[in-house]
Structure formats: structure tokens, C-alpha cells
């Protein structure tokens, strides 16, 4: 049997970035604060290194959690079918296992869909691993092995250094990209690559996360790799596009690109690298008008190459010459680097994401972008991309600038503490990380536990709650979170309700629509610690009569009815605001305890009724508070005052109720509130009705012949007489004169 593997299918075109997502820790520190903390000269980190902020994380995050968060967010934001992925390539130098790859951990995200047929694995060489992973994914899609599915490339690291001069150039972050054909951001095929064996930066100590760094050598290695990869890119491009050129390198210059993205260990090195490209263009074509103002041009050209890598005059001359070009073509790519610092493998692609987020999408269409990838040790490539379609969807879904701004700037002491946690727990076994989950973004993955066999378990921070509210007349107010505990319940607030218009006579009364259900305000707590209070519209008055009033002698309702909301109570109506509550006088406990709620009707004839917020002893105007004689008598006996109503009953007091007519008034009441007349029919709504009040009388026991003693004075015994304290149903107290004798 002969199998023919030849395929008639056309090879994919315009392979590039279909989707993109960035991830970085929630916290960062200011390099200005770090200068103060380290006690160095002002500007050493911010001007000398060109750094502004640096992202940081503790032992709750590692490279696996970074990868899980970035890739899961990519899948979710762009609604990518997990089965549509045929390859995953990972580039990282944050190694936590000498054998098991990060890619295998990412397979957990595809297990539920049943997609286990995914090629690709990790690539490692310092910061260059991400570019190697990207080239692998592109080559797979453009190869005969491609099965029609897309690829994902993950690039990310946690860049940390030991205390000292290198610590300010740390950082953290990651990038996930969906690679496929017919993309808006297309990779051009030519690469200029340079590789060599150097020891400028390396991590030989597997018991520590910190690298060995040769600072001066790392700068010259970076600039030398840039020179060589750029030179080879120009040669290959010239041969492909301009084969007749006498000097291939002179045919291609920095002017060919609208923007330039560099691997960014720190801001100052990017500025030097960009100036170095201009220096290479000068060496290829010194007579170009752009270099007419270069001082001592011949002397500069005569400097040996190795010396040129460290020559300060060359650096100063071309940094100044390139400054306007840098502002236009490089500065828009530095948003991530300024906020997150060095992201190692994610640095270059964080720069591309910054460009897509900083320049309007329509202005980017048709532009060419140069890319310089570098990894210590060393490996470097210079290549280019072309933006053929609008990257607007990518920029909107990343929302990069807003998310960078939302990072929390913390004190340097907190950063040092986080580094201490990582140092203490590096290579730990059978432990649970100590870092707080409050320092993580909602929806991000974190390291939950490492068991006794070094197996790592991960969990996910609950994502932010998204609430779909259909609002009509509702009011939304965003409140700051309460400092401690749940917000206290707010007191009810009077609301103005428009009175109902008089109903018009009609032959047939249509069925009345049910009143809308009263919805109490509800409080919804969000992930970002905001509180949304949703207040329902003002409710309809419940005083609407069910029967049609007599149109001939209709009693007008007040112009404005004030109702107590949200706890609506017909017993709590008033035409005016209640007066302030004065301090209550001293009176027996039983008088203070009888202030219980009851049903009371609305105002009659505009008369103002005393509100329940007043003390019982002050509600009846013109009455002496508790009766001065009774108060004076009881003041001499603390025991009686402390007994209260129950205690008084236990020593022989008794209660007696009686009804009396308080007033006869003309009023309008709802049918359910009208008392029936003697004939069993409802009263006329405009009829004058009497208002009855039930009084409760407290009757003291018959007293024995005794005398009241107060100090040295004595009073002759008197015959006690029956007296009473009257407690009205409207919570007022009236005390009649009494004579008491206590032994």
C-alpha cells in the first residue's frame, strides 16, 4: 500500500498574530522610592537606567500560574475554541522543573474539551526563548505538517535579582499570542540572526532564582548582537528585493520602518540600541543628508569596531541624533516596560502590545515594525512585521493601558517582603504559599500547594462578577467600600409622592392594574470592592381608595403626602419634618418601656400629630412630664424606680383599660380602614366620625399606714387614696394626683 502525502491544498498566507493578551502582577513599586530605600543618588535608577516602575509578586505566583492565567484569558476574551488549537509553544527562562515543561501544565486548559493532540514544547535561552517559540509556531503553520489549526505562543518570566545594583532592572509579565493565517499582523519571512557563546547573564545555581550578571559585558553583548543581526537582516533583504545594489546594506536603513520594538532589559539600553541602528546606517552611508551634522565623521568611522561598543562619544552623538526618531517610533512601544520593568521573554512582545495600544488602530494599518529579540548567552534575531489589517479588536480586548494604570503601587518594604517569601520558599516541599490572595487580579491562577513529592496544585481567584442589569427608572450610585464589615443599614428617608388625580366619572370602571411590587434597595458587592446601591422608583401611594368617592362633596387630599420609605408605615405619616429629639427627663422605667408601635391614621384637618420619635412624656402638649408630684414622690425611693412595669405588677399594681372619645372629625379613609356603622354598612367617606382612644390605667395597691422618711425629716402617716397613671394608646402618659405611703 502506497500512501501519497502530497497535498493540493494551497499553503496558508499572511501568517501572524490573530489575538493577543498580556498578563502582569497586580503590584508594582516606584523606582523613585527604590532609590530612596537603597540610599543611592537621586535619578540613578530613573535617569541612569530609564526605569519608572517594576512589577513584583510573592510566592503565590510562579511561571506555571502566569502561563495558566495568560492563556486562559486569551481563550476567554476572544472566545477561542480549545479544539481549534493544534500547537502550543512556550518561551521562558523561569525554570521550576529540570524535566517537566510549562507546556504540559497548560494542557489542563484543554482537557475538558478532549483536545490532547497539541504539538509544541518549551524553548529556553534567557530572553530569546519566546522568539524561538514564535518562529517554531510560524514554521509549523507554513509547513506541510500543518493540519489547519492555529497555534498559541506563550512568553513570560519573573525577573528578580539579589540585593544590589541589578535589582532595579527586575520585573515580571507574560504574553500569549494566537498565531494563524490571514492575520492582521503579519510576520515577514526574513530574519537576521546572531548567536555566540557568552557569559554575560546566566543562572547556574539551581537552588536560587537569582542570576549571575556581568553588567558591562551584558551591554556590549546586547549591542554587538544588535549590530550583527541588523546587518544580516539588511543583507538578506537587499538580496531578496534589490539584487543589483552595489552595497546591499546601504539599500536598507532604519527609515524602512515606521516603528521599532526592542527587547527591553531597561529603558536606557533600548535608547542606546536604537541609536546604535542609526550608527550602523551612518557607517553604511555616511554621505546621507541625515548625517550631515555629525561632528568628526571621519574620526568616528575610523574607530575599531570593538572599541565603538563602549565609546561614549559615539553613544552621545547618535543618541542625540536619534532622539526625535526615538520619540516617534520607539517611545510608543515602552508602556509595559515603564510599568512592569523587565519581563525577560515577554519583554519584546509586551513592547508590541504597547504599540498596538498607544497608537490609534487606523493609523497603524499599512505600517512596518522592526523587532529585535535578544537573549543573553547569547541569541538574537532582527526581523520585521507588517500591519495589514486593523488591530482594533486586539487593542480593545487587551485594554492594556487601563490595566497598567490599575496596578497598585506599593511601598518598597512590601516588595522586599515579597522577595523574602520567594527566597524562603524556593524549592520548598510540602508547603502552602504564604502570600495573600488579595494581591492577585480577579480570575488569575495562583499556586495553591506543593505536596511532599513536589507536585504543584493551582487554583483560580474568583473572577469579577459581571451583572447584567436592565434599568428603567432605577438609580445607581457607586459607593466606596465600607472600612470594616458590611455597610450599616441606613435610616428611612422621607420621599415626596405626587397625589393621585381625582378620578373622572365613567360608565364602566376598567379593571385596576395591580400596583408594582415594592422592591427594597439591594446592595451588590463587586470584585473591585465597589458597592452598587440600586434604589427602585418611588412607589405608588397605598392610600388610594378602592371605591369611588362622592363627586358632589369630595374632600381634597393635602397637596403633598410624605411617606416614609423604604419602610412604608401608615402609622408614620407627618406633614412636616419632625422636631429634634430633646434629651428625655428622668422618669420611671415603666414609662420609658411602653413606647410600642401601633396603627395610627393620617393627619386630620391639617392638624399635626406628634411623631413617634418624641419621648412618651413629651408627646402630649401642655401636660406636665409624668406629673411633678408623682415624680417627686418616686424620686425618694430608688427601688421603686428600678422595678419597671413587671416589677410593679409583682408587688400588687394592676392595670385597667377603658375607652374614651378623643375627637369627632371629618376625614377620608380607605375602605379597609373605615369602621362599620351600627347597621353593618360602610360609612360615607365624607362623614364625620368619632375617634376613640383606649387608655391603660396603672392602679397602685392599697398602702399600709406608714410614713415616708427622707433624711432627718419625717412625715405623719396619711390615708392613701386610689390614684392612677394613665397610659394612652398614642404612647402618651398622664399621671393623676396620688398619695403614696411606703414602709
Coordinates of C-alpha atoms in Angstrom, one line a residue, residues 84-555:
X84 CA -9.0 24.8 17.2
X85 CA -5.5 24.8 18.8
X86 CA -3.0 22.4 17.3
X87 CA 0.2 23.7 18.7
X88 CA 1.5 25.4 21.9
X89 CA 5.0 26.8 22.1
X90 CA 6.4 28.2 25.4
X91 CA 9.3 30.5 25.8
X92 CA 10.6 31.1 29.4
X93 CA 13.7 31.1 31.4
X94 CA 11.9 30.9 34.8
X95 CA 12.6 27.2 35.4
X96 CA 10.9 25.4 38.3
X97 CA 11.5 21.9 37.0
X98 CA 14.5 20.5 35.1
X99 CA 12.4 18.0 33.2
X100 CA 8.7 18.8 33.1
X101 CA 7.7 21.6 30.8
X102 CA 5.4 24.5 31.3
X103 CA 3.5 23.4 28.2
X104 CA 2.4 20.2 29.9
X105 CA 0.8 22.3 32.7
X106 CA -1.1 24.3 30.1
X107 CA -2.7 21.1 28.8
X108 CA -5.1 21.2 31.8
X109 CA -6.9 24.1 30.0
X110 CA -7.7 21.7 27.0
X111 CA -8.5 18.6 28.9
X112 CA -12.2 19.4 29.3
X113 CA -12.6 19.8 25.5
X114 CA -10.8 16.5 25.0
X115 CA -8.1 18.1 22.9
X116 CA -4.8 16.2 23.7
X117 CA -3.5 16.4 20.1
X118 CA -1.4 19.6 20.5
X119 CA 2.2 19.8 19.4
X120 CA 4.9 22.1 20.7
X121 CA 7.1 22.3 23.8
X122 CA 9.2 24.8 25.8
X123 CA 12.1 26.7 24.3
X124 CA 14.8 28.1 26.6
X125 CA 17.6 30.6 26.2
X126 CA 17.3 33.5 28.5
X127 CA 15.0 36.2 27.0
X128 CA 15.2 34.7 23.5
X129 CA 13.1 31.6 24.2
X130 CA 9.9 33.4 23.3
X131 CA 11.1 34.3 19.8
X132 CA 12.3 30.8 19.2
X133 CA 8.9 29.5 20.2
X134 CA 7.2 32.0 17.9
X135 CA 9.4 31.0 14.9
X136 CA 8.5 27.4 15.7
X137 CA 4.8 28.1 15.6
X138 CA 5.0 30.1 12.4
X139 CA 7.1 27.5 10.7
X140 CA 4.6 24.7 11.7
X141 CA 1.7 26.6 10.1
X142 CA 3.7 27.3 7.0
X143 CA 4.9 23.7 6.8
X144 CA 3.5 20.5 5.2
X145 CA 2.8 19.2 8.7
X146 CA 0.1 21.9 9.4
X147 CA -3.3 20.4 10.0
X148 CA -5.3 23.6 9.6
X149 CA -5.5 24.6 13.3
X150 CA -4.0 27.6 14.9
X151 CA -1.1 27.8 17.4
X152 CA -0.6 29.6 20.7
X153 CA 2.7 31.1 21.8
X154 CA 3.3 31.9 25.5
X155 CA 6.2 34.1 26.6
X156 CA 6.7 35.2 30.2
X157 CA 9.0 35.3 33.2
X158 CA 9.5 36.6 36.7
X159 CA 12.7 38.7 36.6
X160 CA 14.2 39.1 40.1
X161 CA 17.7 39.9 41.3
X162 CA 19.6 39.7 44.6
X163 CA 20.0 42.9 46.6
X164 CA 22.5 45.2 44.8
X165 CA 22.9 47.2 41.7
X166 CA 21.0 44.8 39.4
X167 CA 17.8 44.6 41.5
X168 CA 16.2 47.8 39.9
X169 CA 16.1 46.1 36.5
X170 CA 13.8 43.3 37.6
X171 CA 10.1 43.0 36.7
X172 CA 7.5 40.4 35.7
X173 CA 5.0 39.8 33.0
X174 CA 3.8 37.5 30.3
X175 CA 2.2 37.5 26.8
X176 CA 0.0 35.0 25.0
X177 CA -0.5 35.2 21.2
X178 CA -2.8 33.3 18.8
X179 CA -0.9 32.6 15.6
X180 CA -2.6 31.7 12.4
X181 CA -3.2 32.6 8.7
X182 CA -5.0 35.7 7.3
X183 CA -3.9 37.7 10.3
X184 CA -3.9 41.5 10.7
X185 CA -0.4 41.5 12.0
X186 CA 1.8 39.5 9.5
X187 CA 5.3 38.3 10.1
X188 CA 7.7 38.9 7.2
X189 CA 9.9 36.0 6.3
X190 CA 13.4 37.4 6.6
X191 CA 15.3 37.0 9.9
X192 CA 18.8 38.3 10.7
X193 CA 20.2 36.1 13.4
X194 CA 23.3 36.2 15.6
X195 CA 24.3 33.5 18.1
X196 CA 27.5 33.2 20.2
X197 CA 28.8 31.7 23.5
X198 CA 29.0 34.4 26.2
X199 CA 28.7 34.6 29.9
X200 CA 27.1 37.9 30.3
X201 CA 24.0 36.6 32.2
X202 CA 23.3 33.1 33.3
X203 CA 21.7 31.0 36.1
X204 CA 24.0 28.2 37.1
X205 CA 22.7 27.9 40.7
X206 CA 19.6 25.9 40.6
X207 CA 19.0 26.4 44.3
X208 CA 18.3 30.1 43.7
X209 CA 16.2 32.2 41.4
X210 CA 18.9 34.9 41.1
X211 CA 21.2 35.0 38.1
X212 CA 24.9 35.7 37.7
X213 CA 25.3 39.0 35.9
X214 CA 28.3 40.7 34.3
X215 CA 26.9 44.2 33.8
X216 CA 29.4 45.8 31.4
X217 CA 29.6 42.6 29.3
X218 CA 25.8 42.3 29.1
X219 CA 25.7 45.8 27.5
X220 CA 28.4 45.1 24.9
X221 CA 26.9 41.7 24.1
X222 CA 23.5 43.2 23.6
X223 CA 24.8 46.0 21.3
X224 CA 27.1 43.6 19.4
X225 CA 24.2 41.1 18.8
X226 CA 22.1 44.0 17.6
X227 CA 24.8 45.1 15.1
X228 CA 25.2 41.7 13.7
X229 CA 21.6 40.6 13.4
X230 CA 20.6 44.0 11.9
X231 CA 23.5 43.8 9.4
X232 CA 22.4 40.2 8.3
X233 CA 18.8 41.3 8.0
X234 CA 19.7 44.1 5.7
X235 CA 21.9 41.9 3.6
X236 CA 19.2 39.2 3.2
X237 CA 16.5 41.8 2.5
X238 CA 18.7 43.6 -0.1
X239 CA 19.4 40.3 -1.9
X240 CA 15.7 39.5 -2.0
X241 CA 14.4 42.9 -3.1
X242 CA 17.4 44.8 -4.6
X243 CA 19.9 42.2 -6.0
X244 CA 21.6 44.8 -8.2
X245 CA 22.7 47.1 -5.3
X246 CA 26.4 47.5 -5.0
X247 CA 26.3 47.6 -1.2
X248 CA 23.4 45.5 0.0
X249 CA 23.5 47.0 3.4
X250 CA 23.3 50.6 2.1
X251 CA 20.0 49.8 0.4
X252 CA 18.1 49.1 3.7
X253 CA 18.1 51.6 6.6
X254 CA 16.1 52.4 9.7
X255 CA 13.9 54.6 7.5
X256 CA 12.3 51.5 6.2
X257 CA 10.4 51.1 9.4
X258 CA 7.6 53.2 10.9
X259 CA 8.2 51.8 14.4
X260 CA 10.9 49.8 16.2
X261 CA 10.4 47.4 19.1
X262 CA 13.4 46.2 21.2
X263 CA 13.9 43.7 23.9
X264 CA 14.0 45.9 27.0
X265 CA 16.1 44.9 29.9
X266 CA 15.8 48.6 31.0
X267 CA 14.9 51.8 29.2
X268 CA 18.3 53.3 28.8
X269 CA 19.6 50.2 26.9
X270 CA 16.7 50.5 24.5
X271 CA 17.7 54.1 23.8
X272 CA 21.3 53.1 23.2
X273 CA 20.2 50.2 20.9
X274 CA 18.1 52.5 18.8
X275 CA 21.0 54.9 18.5
X276 CA 23.2 52.0 17.5
X277 CA 21.0 51.2 14.5
X278 CA 21.4 54.8 13.3
X279 CA 25.2 54.4 13.8
X280 CA 25.1 51.3 11.6
X281 CA 23.2 53.3 8.9
X282 CA 25.9 56.0 9.2
X283 CA 28.7 53.5 8.6
X284 CA 26.9 52.2 5.5
X285 CA 26.1 55.5 4.0
X286 CA 27.9 58.4 5.8
X287 CA 27.2 60.9 2.9
X288 CA 23.5 60.7 3.6
X289 CA 21.9 64.1 4.3
X290 CA 20.6 62.8 7.7
X291 CA 24.3 62.6 8.9
X292 CA 25.5 66.0 7.6
X293 CA 25.7 67.4 11.1
X294 CA 27.7 64.5 12.6
X295 CA 30.9 66.0 14.0
X296 CA 34.2 64.4 13.2
X297 CA 32.6 61.9 11.0
X298 CA 35.8 60.5 9.6
X299 CA 37.3 60.0 13.1
X300 CA 34.2 58.1 14.2
X301 CA 34.3 55.8 11.2
X302 CA 38.0 55.1 12.0
X303 CA 37.3 53.8 15.5
X304 CA 37.7 50.0 15.7
X305 CA 34.5 48.0 16.0
X306 CA 35.1 46.6 19.4
X307 CA 36.0 50.0 20.8
X308 CA 32.9 51.5 19.3
X309 CA 30.7 49.3 21.5
X310 CA 31.9 51.3 24.6
X311 CA 32.8 54.7 23.0
X312 CA 30.9 57.4 24.9
X313 CA 31.3 60.0 22.0
X314 CA 29.6 57.6 19.6
X315 CA 26.9 56.9 22.1
X316 CA 26.3 60.6 22.9
X317 CA 26.4 61.7 19.2
X318 CA 23.9 59.2 17.9
X319 CA 21.6 59.2 20.9
X320 CA 21.1 62.9 20.3
X321 CA 20.7 62.4 16.6
X322 CA 18.2 59.7 17.1
X323 CA 16.2 61.5 19.8
X324 CA 13.3 62.8 17.5
X325 CA 13.1 59.4 15.8
X326 CA 13.0 57.7 19.1
X327 CA 10.1 59.8 20.4
X328 CA 8.0 59.0 17.3
X329 CA 8.9 55.3 16.6
X330 CA 10.1 53.8 19.9
X331 CA 8.5 55.6 22.8
X332 CA 5.0 54.3 21.9
X333 CA 6.4 50.7 22.5
X334 CA 7.5 51.3 26.1
X335 CA 4.3 51.4 28.1
X336 CA 4.7 47.9 29.5
X337 CA 8.4 48.3 30.2
X338 CA 7.8 51.5 32.1
X339 CA 5.2 50.0 34.4
X340 CA 6.3 46.3 34.7
X341 CA 10.0 46.5 34.2
X342 CA 11.9 43.7 32.5
X343 CA 9.7 40.7 31.6
X344 CA 12.5 38.7 30.0
X345 CA 10.9 36.6 27.3
X346 CA 7.7 38.7 27.4
X347 CA 9.6 42.0 27.1
X348 CA 9.7 42.2 23.3
X349 CA 6.1 41.2 22.8
X350 CA 5.0 43.5 25.6
X351 CA 6.5 46.2 23.5
X352 CA 4.4 45.2 20.5
X353 CA 1.3 45.1 22.7
X354 CA 2.2 48.6 23.9
X355 CA 2.4 49.9 20.4
X356 CA -1.0 48.4 19.4
X357 CA -2.4 50.1 22.5
X358 CA -0.7 53.5 22.2
X359 CA -1.3 54.4 18.5
X360 CA -4.8 54.6 17.0
X361 CA -5.5 51.4 15.2
X362 CA -6.4 53.0 11.9
X363 CA -3.1 54.8 11.9
X364 CA -1.2 51.5 12.2
X365 CA -2.7 49.9 9.1
X366 CA 0.0 49.5 6.4
X367 CA 2.9 50.3 8.8
X368 CA 6.1 48.2 9.1
X369 CA 7.6 47.4 12.5
X370 CA 11.1 46.2 13.2
X371 CA 11.6 43.7 16.0
X372 CA 14.8 43.0 17.9
X373 CA 14.9 39.8 20.0
X374 CA 17.8 39.2 22.4
X375 CA 18.7 36.6 25.0
X376 CA 21.9 36.5 27.0
X377 CA 24.3 33.7 26.4
X378 CA 23.7 34.7 23.6
X379 CA 21.0 34.5 20.9
X380 CA 19.5 37.4 18.9
X381 CA 17.3 38.0 15.8
X382 CA 16.2 41.0 13.9
X383 CA 13.0 40.6 11.9
X384 CA 10.0 42.7 10.8
X385 CA 6.2 42.6 10.7
X386 CA 3.6 44.4 8.7
X387 CA 0.3 45.5 10.0
X388 CA -2.0 44.7 7.1
X389 CA -5.4 44.9 8.9
X390 CA -6.8 46.9 11.7
X391 CA -5.7 45.7 15.2
X392 CA -8.6 47.5 16.8
X393 CA -10.2 44.3 18.2
X394 CA -6.9 43.2 19.7
X395 CA -6.3 46.6 21.3
X396 CA -9.8 46.8 22.8
X397 CA -9.8 43.3 24.2
X398 CA -6.3 43.8 25.8
X399 CA -7.3 47.2 27.3
X400 CA -3.6 47.4 28.2
X401 CA -3.1 51.0 29.2
X402 CA -6.1 51.0 31.6
X403 CA -4.9 47.7 33.2
X404 CA -1.4 49.0 33.6
X405 CA -2.7 52.1 35.3
X406 CA -4.8 49.9 37.6
X407 CA -1.7 48.3 39.1
X408 CA -1.2 49.0 42.8
X409 CA 1.9 50.9 43.6
X410 CA 3.1 49.5 47.0
X411 CA 5.9 50.5 49.3
X412 CA 9.4 49.1 48.7
X413 CA 9.2 47.4 52.1
X414 CA 6.3 45.3 50.7
X415 CA 8.4 44.4 47.7
X416 CA 11.4 43.4 49.9
X417 CA 9.0 41.2 52.0
X418 CA 7.7 39.5 48.8
X419 CA 11.2 38.8 47.7
X420 CA 11.9 37.3 51.2
X421 CA 8.9 35.0 50.8
X422 CA 10.2 33.8 47.4
X423 CA 13.7 33.2 48.8
X424 CA 12.4 31.3 51.8
X425 CA 10.1 29.1 49.9
X426 CA 12.2 28.4 46.8
X427 CA 12.4 24.7 46.2
X428 CA 10.3 24.1 49.3
X429 CA 8.4 20.9 49.6
X430 CA 5.1 20.0 51.3
X431 CA 4.1 23.6 51.9
X432 CA 1.4 26.2 51.2
X433 CA 2.4 29.6 49.9
X434 CA 2.1 32.4 52.4
X435 CA 1.3 35.3 50.1
X436 CA -2.1 36.9 50.3
X437 CA -4.7 36.3 47.6
X438 CA -5.8 39.9 47.9
X439 CA -2.6 40.8 45.9
X440 CA -3.8 38.9 42.8
X441 CA -6.1 40.0 40.0
X442 CA -9.6 38.5 39.9
X443 CA -9.6 35.5 37.6
X444 CA -5.9 34.8 37.8
X445 CA -4.3 31.5 38.7
X446 CA -2.1 31.0 41.8
X447 CA 0.0 28.3 43.4
X448 CA -2.2 26.6 46.0
X449 CA 0.1 23.9 47.4
X450 CA 3.2 21.8 46.8
X451 CA 3.0 18.3 48.2
X452 CA 5.6 16.0 49.6
X453 CA 6.6 14.9 46.0
X454 CA 7.0 18.4 44.7
X455 CA 3.7 18.2 42.8
X456 CA 2.2 21.6 42.3
X457 CA -1.5 22.3 42.6
X458 CA -3.1 25.5 41.2
X459 CA -6.4 27.3 41.8
X460 CA -8.1 30.4 40.4
X461 CA -9.1 33.6 42.1
X462 CA -12.8 34.2 41.7
X463 CA -13.4 36.3 38.7
X464 CA -15.0 39.7 38.8
X465 CA -18.8 39.5 39.0
X466 CA -20.5 40.8 35.9
X467 CA -24.1 41.8 36.5
X468 CA -26.5 42.4 33.6
X469 CA -29.0 44.9 34.9
X470 CA -31.9 46.1 32.9
X471 CA -32.5 49.6 34.2
X472 CA -35.6 51.7 33.6
X473 CA -36.2 54.3 36.3
X474 CA -33.7 52.8 38.7
X475 CA -30.9 54.9 40.2
X476 CA -27.4 53.6 40.5
X477 CA -24.9 55.1 43.0
X478 CA -21.4 53.8 43.3
X479 CA -20.3 53.9 46.9
X480 CA -16.8 53.4 48.4
X481 CA -16.4 50.2 50.3
X482 CA -17.2 50.3 54.0
X483 CA -14.0 50.5 56.1
X484 CA -14.9 47.5 58.2
X485 CA -17.7 44.9 57.9
X486 CA -20.9 45.3 55.9
X487 CA -22.4 48.7 55.5
X488 CA -24.7 49.8 58.3
X489 CA -28.4 49.9 57.5
X490 CA -29.5 53.4 56.5
X491 CA -32.4 55.1 58.2
X492 CA -35.5 55.6 56.1
X493 CA -35.7 58.9 54.3
X494 CA -39.0 60.8 53.5
X495 CA -39.9 60.9 49.9
X496 CA -42.4 63.2 48.1
X497 CA -45.1 61.4 46.3
X498 CA -47.4 63.1 43.8
X499 CA -51.0 62.9 45.0
X500 CA -53.3 60.9 42.8
X501 CA -55.6 62.9 40.4
X502 CA -59.3 62.8 41.0
X503 CA -60.9 60.0 39.0
X504 CA -63.2 61.1 36.3
X505 CA -66.8 59.6 36.1
X506 CA -67.2 56.8 33.6
X507 CA -69.9 54.4 32.7
X508 CA -67.8 51.3 33.5
X509 CA -64.8 51.1 35.7
X510 CA -62.0 49.2 34.0
X511 CA -60.1 46.6 36.0
X512 CA -57.4 48.2 38.1
X513 CA -53.9 47.1 37.3
X514 CA -52.0 45.6 40.2
X515 CA -49.5 48.0 41.8
X516 CA -45.9 47.2 41.0
X517 CA -44.2 45.0 43.6
X518 CA -42.2 47.1 46.1
X519 CA -38.6 46.2 45.8
X520 CA -36.4 47.2 48.6
X521 CA -33.0 48.7 47.8
X522 CA -30.4 45.9 47.4
X523 CA -26.6 46.1 47.7
X524 CA -24.4 44.2 45.3
X525 CA -20.7 43.9 46.2
X526 CA -18.4 43.7 43.2
X527 CA -14.9 42.2 42.8
X528 CA -13.3 45.7 42.5
X529 CA -14.5 46.5 46.0
X530 CA -17.1 48.9 44.7
X531 CA -20.7 48.8 46.0
X532 CA -23.7 49.5 43.8
X533 CA -26.9 50.5 45.6
X534 CA -30.0 50.1 43.4
X535 CA -32.9 52.2 44.5
X536 CA -36.3 51.3 43.0
X537 CA -38.5 54.0 41.7
X538 CA -40.8 55.9 44.1
X539 CA -43.7 53.6 44.9
X540 CA -47.4 54.3 44.4
X541 CA -49.3 55.6 47.5
X542 CA -51.2 52.8 49.3
X543 CA -53.8 55.4 50.3
X544 CA -55.7 55.1 47.1
X545 CA -59.4 54.4 47.8
X546 CA -60.9 51.3 46.4
X547 CA -64.3 52.8 46.0
X548 CA -65.1 55.9 44.0
X549 CA -65.7 58.9 46.4
X550 CA -68.8 61.0 46.2
X551 CA -68.1 63.6 43.4
X552 CA -70.5 66.0 45.0
X553 CA -68.8 66.6 48.3
X554 CA -65.3 65.3 47.7
X555 CA -62.8 66.2 50.4

